[in-house]
Amino acid sequence: MSRHYDIAIVGGGFVGGTLACALAATSRRIALIESKPVSSVNGTGRNRDERSIALALASKKMFDALGVWEQIGLHSIAIRKIHISDRGRFGAMRMDCRNHESEGFGYMVPAEKLILSLQEHLRRYENIHCIRPYKVSDIESHADRVILHGEGEPIQTDLLIAADGTNSFIRNKLGIPTNEKKYHQTAIVGNVSVDDDHQFTAYERFTREGPLTLLPHAGNNCGFVWVLPDNIARELVARSDEDFLLQLQQAFGYRLGYFSGIGKRFAYPLSLLVSHRRTQGRVVLIGNAAQTLHPIGAQSLNLAMRDVAELSEMLHASQDGLDGIDEKLCAYASGRQSDIKRTIRLTDIFNFLFTTNDLVLSRTRGIGLALLGAIPVLENIVLRQSSGVPSSVANLLHGKPLQSA
């Protein structure tokens, strides 16, 4: 015998959890399915997720509209300034949110606090059923429903939403093809303590080896993301904390004084992966299951949040039933294309421009950064993209509640 739900979301992370929050106020019966147990998701001791997540301003407004930001905001750090520079080259771009009459360019939130806030919010709703651990092992896709098989009794749903990440089991099991572009780069991610006050500044430093990002955390701490060629990354990951800290200091410089302590480091191979289809029958792919981007500019998660906003608005407007859902899903997928293509193109271009060893391009990078900082129109274009709301009319992204039809 199977359990039946109106909507099932596979993947209980940031994207799946946020979508469940967005749909919680509807009358639909919703399953949020996660393969990991609660203790593994939340983490304790050495298993803690020490990452911090960079949320665009539009993503913050969405959490505010959903009633989740009150809890998330207790642990957030506003990004009030941005400093972009090219090591060894003339020119830099400096931005201050006060010059744009904005509360900030974005927010840093500890990953585990974001997950816990989403989980706490969902406990308020009787129509949300969090099912974990449940590892899906097979899928039956029918014209009007999907049946999931796994650990325990099957789960039947009228609509399945796959938010299960880059290596999506749902996408792969359904045979949805992808295009993959390997960057032959690895991102080393971790936390570092600094001597000087970061003044809520996000730093993007383009070095000869690859771009290095430092993001403000609580106290005199920063998170870092260092993108490097695979061979250099392997060599640096193998070094001691002391040796790695020295290399990190040399690459960044002394704008924040001396680096002292360093936390646990993680390394991730980087590639661009885009699904050929975002929908197939009664299945929708969102977030990294649909597209995984290069981390430069912190666009990937915020693009996923725009997936959530657009999809939840479409489902909320038709909450009386799923009549005509196939056509609506096609319209949703089609409507997301321009934003996704634009964001992919932007991150791809930035990665190329700031990692290339071409002599002419590398020499003109500094001039380009100086122009961006000096010409308000160019600066505003960059800010509009980084804010997370490029041309989207979804209510949630503007801090407004969902509207029913």
Tab-separated table of N, CA and C in Angstrom, residues 31-135:
chain	number	residue	atom	x	y	z
A	31	ALA	N	4.740	16.131	0.754
A	31	ALA	CA	5.791	15.313	1.362
A	31	ALA	C	7.148	15.934	1.029
A	32	LEU	N	7.970	16.123	2.051
A	32	LEU	CA	9.351	16.577	1.870
A	32	LEU	C	10.239	15.390	2.213
A	33	ILE	N	10.886	14.837	1.192
A	33	ILE	CA	11.607	13.568	1.329
A	33	ILE	C	13.112	13.820	1.318
A	34	GLU	N	13.807	13.321	2.340
A	34	GLU	CA	15.245	13.512	2.470
A	34	GLU	C	15.899	12.170	2.794
A	35	SER	N	16.999	11.877	2.107
A	35	SER	CA	17.656	10.583	2.298
A	35	SER	C	18.466	10.514	3.591
A	36	LYS	N	18.871	11.677	4.123
A	36	LYS	CA	19.696	11.680	5.326
A	36	LYS	C	18.828	11.797	6.581
A	37	PRO	N	19.245	11.156	7.674
A	37	PRO	CA	18.518	11.334	8.942
A	37	PRO	C	18.725	12.733	9.485
A	38	VAL	N	17.907	13.134	10.438
A	38	VAL	CA	17.979	14.489	10.995
A	38	VAL	C	19.362	14.778	11.562
A	39	SER	N	19.947	13.835	12.297
A	39	SER	CA	21.251	14.075	12.918
A	39	SER	C	22.322	14.350	11.881
A	40	SER	N	22.232	13.689	10.717
A	40	SER	CA	23.213	13.884	9.665
A	40	SER	C	23.019	15.220	8.972
A	41	VAL	N	21.755	15.628	8.807
A	41	VAL	CA	21.464	16.908	8.152
A	41	VAL	C	21.909	18.069	9.034
A	42	ASN	N	21.580	17.993	10.331
A	42	ASN	CA	21.914	19.095	11.232
A	42	ASN	C	23.397	19.115	11.574
A	43	GLY	N	23.944	17.946	11.815
A	43	GLY	CA	25.378	17.848	12.084
A	43	GLY	C	25.734	18.201	13.515
A	44	THR	N	26.677	17.458	14.053
A	44	THR	CA	27.217	17.754	15.373
A	44	THR	C	28.703	17.454	15.336
A	45	GLY	N	29.455	18.199	16.129
A	45	GLY	CA	30.875	17.932	16.234
A	45	GLY	C	31.577	18.008	14.892
A	46	ARG	N	32.296	16.947	14.552
A	46	ARG	CA	33.104	16.932	13.325
A	46	ARG	C	32.237	16.854	12.071
A	47	ASN	N	30.945	16.492	12.239
A	47	ASN	CA	30.042	16.396	11.087
A	47	ASN	C	29.322	17.704	10.786
A	48	ARG	N	29.600	18.744	11.556
A	48	ARG	CA	28.908	20.019	11.351
A	48	ARG	C	29.217	20.591	9.973
A	49	ASP	N	28.194	21.214	9.388
A	49	ASP	CA	28.370	21.924	8.130
A	49	ASP	C	28.809	23.346	8.473
A	50	GLU	N	30.087	23.650	8.290
A	50	GLU	CA	30.638	24.934	8.707
A	50	GLU	C	30.565	25.992	7.610
A	51	ARG	N	29.962	25.647	6.475
A	51	ARG	CA	29.848	26.628	5.399
A	51	ARG	C	28.884	27.746	5.787
A	52	SER	N	29.054	28.882	5.127
A	52	SER	CA	28.047	29.941	5.186
A	52	SER	C	27.526	30.166	3.776
A	53	ILE	N	26.252	30.483	3.681
A	53	ILE	CA	25.581	30.646	2.400
A	53	ILE	C	25.411	32.130	2.099
A	54	ALA	N	25.774	32.527	0.872
A	54	ALA	CA	25.587	33.914	0.442
A	54	ALA	C	24.211	34.052	-0.195
A	55	LEU	N	23.329	34.792	0.470
A	55	LEU	CA	21.975	35.014	-0.034
A	55	LEU	C	21.881	36.390	-0.672
A	56	ALA	N	21.381	36.455	-1.906
A	56	ALA	CA	21.134	37.735	-2.556
A	56	ALA	C	20.002	38.452	-1.838
A	57	LEU	N	19.899	39.746	-2.056
A	57	LEU	CA	18.873	40.544	-1.401
A	57	LEU	C	17.471	40.031	-1.731
A	58	ALA	N	17.266	39.600	-2.979
A	58	ALA	CA	15.956	39.075	-3.365
A	58	ALA	C	15.623	37.794	-2.600
A	59	SER	N	16.622	36.949	-2.355
A	59	SER	CA	16.394	35.723	-1.589
A	59	SER	C	16.013	36.058	-0.156
A	60	LYS	N	16.659	37.088	0.413
A	60	LYS	CA	16.315	37.533	1.760
A	60	LYS	C	14.864	38.021	1.796
A	61	LYS	N	14.473	38.779	0.779
A	61	LYS	CA	13.095	39.286	0.729
A	61	LYS	C	12.095	38.135	0.631
A	62	MET	N	12.473	37.074	-0.088
A	62	MET	CA	11.590	35.921	-0.206
A	62	MET	C	11.404	35.239	1.154
A	63	PHE	N	12.498	35.028	1.884
A	63	PHE	CA	12.383	34.426	3.210
A	63	PHE	C	11.568	35.313	4.145
A	64	ASP	N	11.691	36.613	3.973
A	64	ASP	CA	10.905	37.550	4.773
A	64	ASP	C	9.413	37.366	4.498
A	65	ALA	N	9.060	37.279	3.205
A	65	ALA	CA	7.654	37.107	2.820
A	65	ALA	C	7.092	35.779	3.306
A	66	LEU	N	7.939	34.767	3.423
A	66	LEU	CA	7.505	33.440	3.871
A	66	LEU	C	7.448	33.334	5.396
A	67	GLY	N	7.917	34.369	6.098
A	67	GLY	CA	7.898	34.345	7.555
A	67	GLY	C	9.044	33.575	8.172
A	68	VAL	N	10.092	33.297	7.400
A	68	VAL	CA	11.221	32.513	7.895
A	68	VAL	C	12.394	33.411	8.291
A	69	TRP	N	12.445	34.625	7.735
A	69	TRP	CA	13.621	35.469	7.964
A	69	TRP	C	13.759	35.893	9.416
A	70	GLU	N	12.667	36.002	10.147
A	70	GLU	CA	12.748	36.383	11.553
A	70	GLU	C	13.704	35.473	12.311
A	71	GLN	N	13.689	34.188	11.978
A	71	GLN	CA	14.582	33.229	12.619
A	71	GLN	C	15.958	33.243	11.955
A	72	ILE	N	15.987	33.225	10.617
A	72	ILE	CA	17.266	33.213	9.895
A	72	ILE	C	18.072	34.471	10.203
A	73	GLY	N	17.369	35.621	10.281
A	73	GLY	CA	18.048	36.893	10.475
A	73	GLY	C	18.839	36.989	11.766
A	74	LEU	N	18.491	36.168	12.760
A	74	LEU	CA	19.226	36.178	14.021
A	74	LEU	C	20.669	35.754	13.836
A	75	HIS	N	20.942	35.018	12.750
A	75	HIS	CA	22.275	34.467	12.529
A	75	HIS	C	22.947	35.050	11.281
A	76	SER	N	22.354	36.079	10.686
A	76	SER	CA	22.853	36.589	9.406
A	76	SER	C	23.824	37.753	9.589
A	77	ILE	N	24.661	37.936	8.588
A	77	ILE	CA	25.582	39.068	8.525
A	77	ILE	C	25.339	39.769	7.198
A	78	ALA	N	25.041	41.062	7.231
A	78	ALA	CA	24.797	41.818	5.999
A	78	ALA	C	26.106	42.091	5.270
A	79	ILE	N	26.078	41.983	3.949
A	79	ILE	CA	27.203	42.410	3.113
A	79	ILE	C	26.925	43.858	2.710
A	80	ARG	N	27.679	44.783	3.276
A	80	ARG	CA	27.425	46.202	3.042
A	80	ARG	C	28.374	46.832	2.037
A	81	LYS	N	29.503	46.180	1.810
A	81	LYS	CA	30.475	46.696	0.845
A	81	LYS	C	30.999	45.544	-0.016
A	82	ILE	N	31.397	45.883	-1.222
A	82	ILE	CA	32.013	44.905	-2.128
A	82	ILE	C	33.311	45.508	-2.656
A	83	HIS	N	34.360	44.709	-2.631
A	83	HIS	CA	35.665	45.154	-3.130
A	83	HIS	C	36.183	44.089	-4.103
A	84	ILE	N	36.380	44.481	-5.344
A	84	ILE	CA	36.856	43.554	-6.386
A	84	ILE	C	38.179	44.071	-6.918
A	85	SER	N	39.201	43.223	-6.927
A	85	SER	CA	40.522	43.649	-7.382
A	85	SER	C	41.229	42.514	-8.109
A	86	ASP	N	42.268	42.890	-8.843
A	86	ASP	CA	43.075	41.939	-9.611
A	86	ASP	C	44.501	42.037	-9.098
A	87	ARG	N	44.991	40.970	-8.495
A	87	ARG	CA	46.308	40.992	-7.858
A	87	ARG	C	47.388	41.368	-8.872
A	88	GLY	N	48.175	42.364	-8.488
A	88	GLY	CA	49.289	42.768	-9.330
A	88	GLY	C	48.895	43.652	-10.486
A	89	ARG	N	47.616	44.069	-10.568
A	89	ARG	CA	47.148	44.909	-11.679
A	89	ARG	C	46.538	46.193	-11.134
A	90	PHE	N	46.557	47.199	-11.952
A	90	PHE	CA	45.928	48.474	-11.610
A	90	PHE	C	44.410	48.333	-11.700
A	91	GLY	N	43.700	49.050	-10.851
A	91	GLY	CA	42.244	49.121	-10.956
A	91	GLY	C	41.540	48.232	-9.963
A	92	ALA	N	40.449	48.753	-9.418
A	92	ALA	CA	39.613	47.992	-8.491
A	92	ALA	C	38.214	48.569	-8.530
A	93	MET	N	37.260	47.758	-8.120
A	93	MET	CA	35.878	48.207	-8.046
A	93	MET	C	35.433	48.161	-6.592
A	94	ARG	N	34.932	49.283	-6.104
A	94	ARG	CA	34.471	49.373	-4.720
A	94	ARG	C	33.028	49.845	-4.712
A	95	MET	N	32.208	49.155	-3.966
A	95	MET	CA	30.791	49.521	-3.875
A	95	MET	C	30.351	49.532	-2.422
A	96	ASP	N	29.484	50.485	-2.106
A	96	ASP	CA	28.947	50.629	-0.752
A	96	ASP	C	27.425	50.704	-0.876
A	97	CYS	N	26.722	49.873	-0.109
A	97	CYS	CA	25.265	49.821	-0.236
A	97	CYS	C	24.601	51.158	0.094
A	98	ARG	N	25.278	51.997	0.888
A	98	ARG	CA	24.707	53.296	1.242
A	98	ARG	C	24.580	54.205	0.024
A	99	ASN	N	25.438	53.981	-0.969
A	99	ASN	CA	25.368	54.783	-2.186
A	99	ASN	C	24.223	54.363	-3.097
A	100	HIS	N	23.596	53.241	-2.758
A	100	HIS	CA	22.500	52.717	-3.573
A	100	HIS	C	21.198	52.654	-2.781
A	101	GLU	N	21.200	53.320	-1.623
A	101	GLU	CA	20.013	53.351	-0.766
A	101	GLU	C	19.477	51.942	-0.525
A	102	SER	N	20.379	51.048	-0.191
A	102	SER	CA	20.023	49.645	0.013
A	102	SER	C	20.453	49.197	1.397
A	103	GLU	N	19.725	48.235	1.945
A	103	GLU	CA	20.072	47.684	3.257
A	103	GLU	C	21.336	46.835	3.194
A	104	GLY	N	21.695	46.396	2.004
A	104	GLY	CA	22.880	45.571	1.822
A	104	GLY	C	22.853	44.929	0.453
A	105	PHE	N	23.988	44.359	0.068
A	105	PHE	CA	24.072	43.664	-1.217
A	105	PHE	C	23.649	42.197	-1.102
A	106	GLY	N	23.595	41.730	0.115
A	106	GLY	CA	23.229	40.348	0.365
A	106	GLY	C	23.493	40.017	1.816
A	107	TYR	N	23.350	38.744	2.167
A	107	TYR	CA	23.524	38.323	3.560
A	107	TYR	C	24.275	37.000	3.604
A	108	MET	N	25.116	36.860	4.609
A	108	MET	CA	25.784	35.589	4.873
A	108	MET	C	25.049	34.886	6.025
A	109	VAL	N	24.709	33.625	5.800
A	109	VAL	CA	23.978	32.843	6.799
A	109	VAL	C	24.663	31.492	6.963
A	110	PRO	N	24.999	31.077	8.185
A	110	PRO	CA	25.565	29.738	8.383
A	110	PRO	C	24.623	28.668	7.827
A	111	ALA	N	25.177	27.741	7.072
A	111	ALA	CA	24.359	26.734	6.388
A	111	ALA	C	23.479	25.962	7.362
A	112	GLU	N	24.049	25.538	8.497
A	112	GLU	CA	23.262	24.735	9.433
A	112	GLU	C	22.128	25.550	10.061
A	113	LYS	N	22.341	26.852	10.272
A	113	LYS	CA	21.287	27.700	10.836
A	113	LYS	C	20.157	27.897	9.838
A	114	LEU	N	20.495	27.985	8.559
A	114	LEU	CA	19.462	28.122	7.528
A	114	LEU	C	18.594	26.873	7.467
A	115	ILE	N	19.230	25.705	7.474
A	115	ILE	CA	18.485	24.439	7.440
A	115	ILE	C	17.595	24.303	8.686
A	116	LEU	N	18.166	24.594	9.863
A	116	LEU	CA	17.391	24.472	11.098
A	116	LEU	C	16.200	25.429	11.113
A	117	SER	N	16.378	26.634	10.582
A	117	SER	CA	15.281	27.605	10.534
A	117	SER	C	14.159	27.116	9.633
A	118	LEU	N	14.517	26.526	8.495
A	118	LEU	CA	13.506	25.982	7.585
A	118	LEU	C	12.760	24.821	8.244
A	119	GLN	N	13.501	23.936	8.909
A	119	GLN	CA	12.872	22.798	9.573
A	119	GLN	C	11.919	23.257	10.672
A	120	GLU	N	12.340	24.238	11.456
A	120	GLU	CA	11.501	24.746	12.543
A	120	GLU	C	10.221	25.363	11.986
A	121	HIS	N	10.335	26.100	10.903
A	121	HIS	CA	9.165	26.741	10.297
A	121	HIS	C	8.169	25.699	9.799
A	122	LEU	N	8.671	24.632	9.192
A	122	LEU	CA	7.794	23.622	8.606
A	122	LEU	C	7.019	22.833	9.659
A	123	ARG	N	7.532	22.775	10.875
A	123	ARG	CA	6.842	22.037	11.944
A	123	ARG	C	5.489	22.654	12.285
A	124	ARG	N	5.243	23.881	11.874
A	124	ARG	CA	3.983	24.549	12.190
A	124	ARG	C	2.824	24.064	11.324
A	125	TYR	N	3.119	23.348	10.264
A	125	TYR	CA	2.099	23.028	9.266
A	125	TYR	C	1.774	21.535	9.262
A	126	GLU	N	0.495	21.216	9.482
A	126	GLU	CA	0.073	19.818	9.521
A	126	GLU	C	0.065	19.179	8.134
A	127	ASN	N	-0.016	19.978	7.079
A	127	ASN	CA	-0.067	19.412	5.730
A	127	ASN	C	1.316	19.109	5.158
A	128	ILE	N	2.373	19.464	5.893
A	128	ILE	CA	3.733	19.155	5.463
A	128	ILE	C	4.226	17.930	6.220
A	129	HIS	N	4.585	16.905	5.486
A	129	HIS	CA	5.071	15.662	6.093
A	129	HIS	C	6.536	15.472	5.708
A	130	CYS	N	7.421	15.623	6.693
A	130	CYS	CA	8.853	15.436	6.460
A	130	CYS	C	9.185	13.963	6.639
A	131	ILE	N	9.642	13.338	5.564
A	131	ILE	CA	9.910	11.907	5.562
A	131	ILE	C	11.415	11.702	5.415
A	132	ARG	N	12.050	11.251	6.491
A	132	ARG	CA	13.481	10.990	6.470
A	132	ARG	C	13.835	9.996	7.565
A	133	PRO	N	14.803	9.153	7.341
A	133	PRO	CA	15.508	8.990	6.072
A	133	PRO	C	14.696	8.127	5.108
A	134	TYR	N	14.642	8.545	3.876
A	134	TYR	CA	13.958	7.785	2.830
A	134	TYR	C	14.768	7.967	1.549
A	135	LYS	N	15.448	6.917	1.148
A	135	LYS	CA	16.275	6.962	-0.053
A	135	LYS	C	15.512	6.340	-1.209
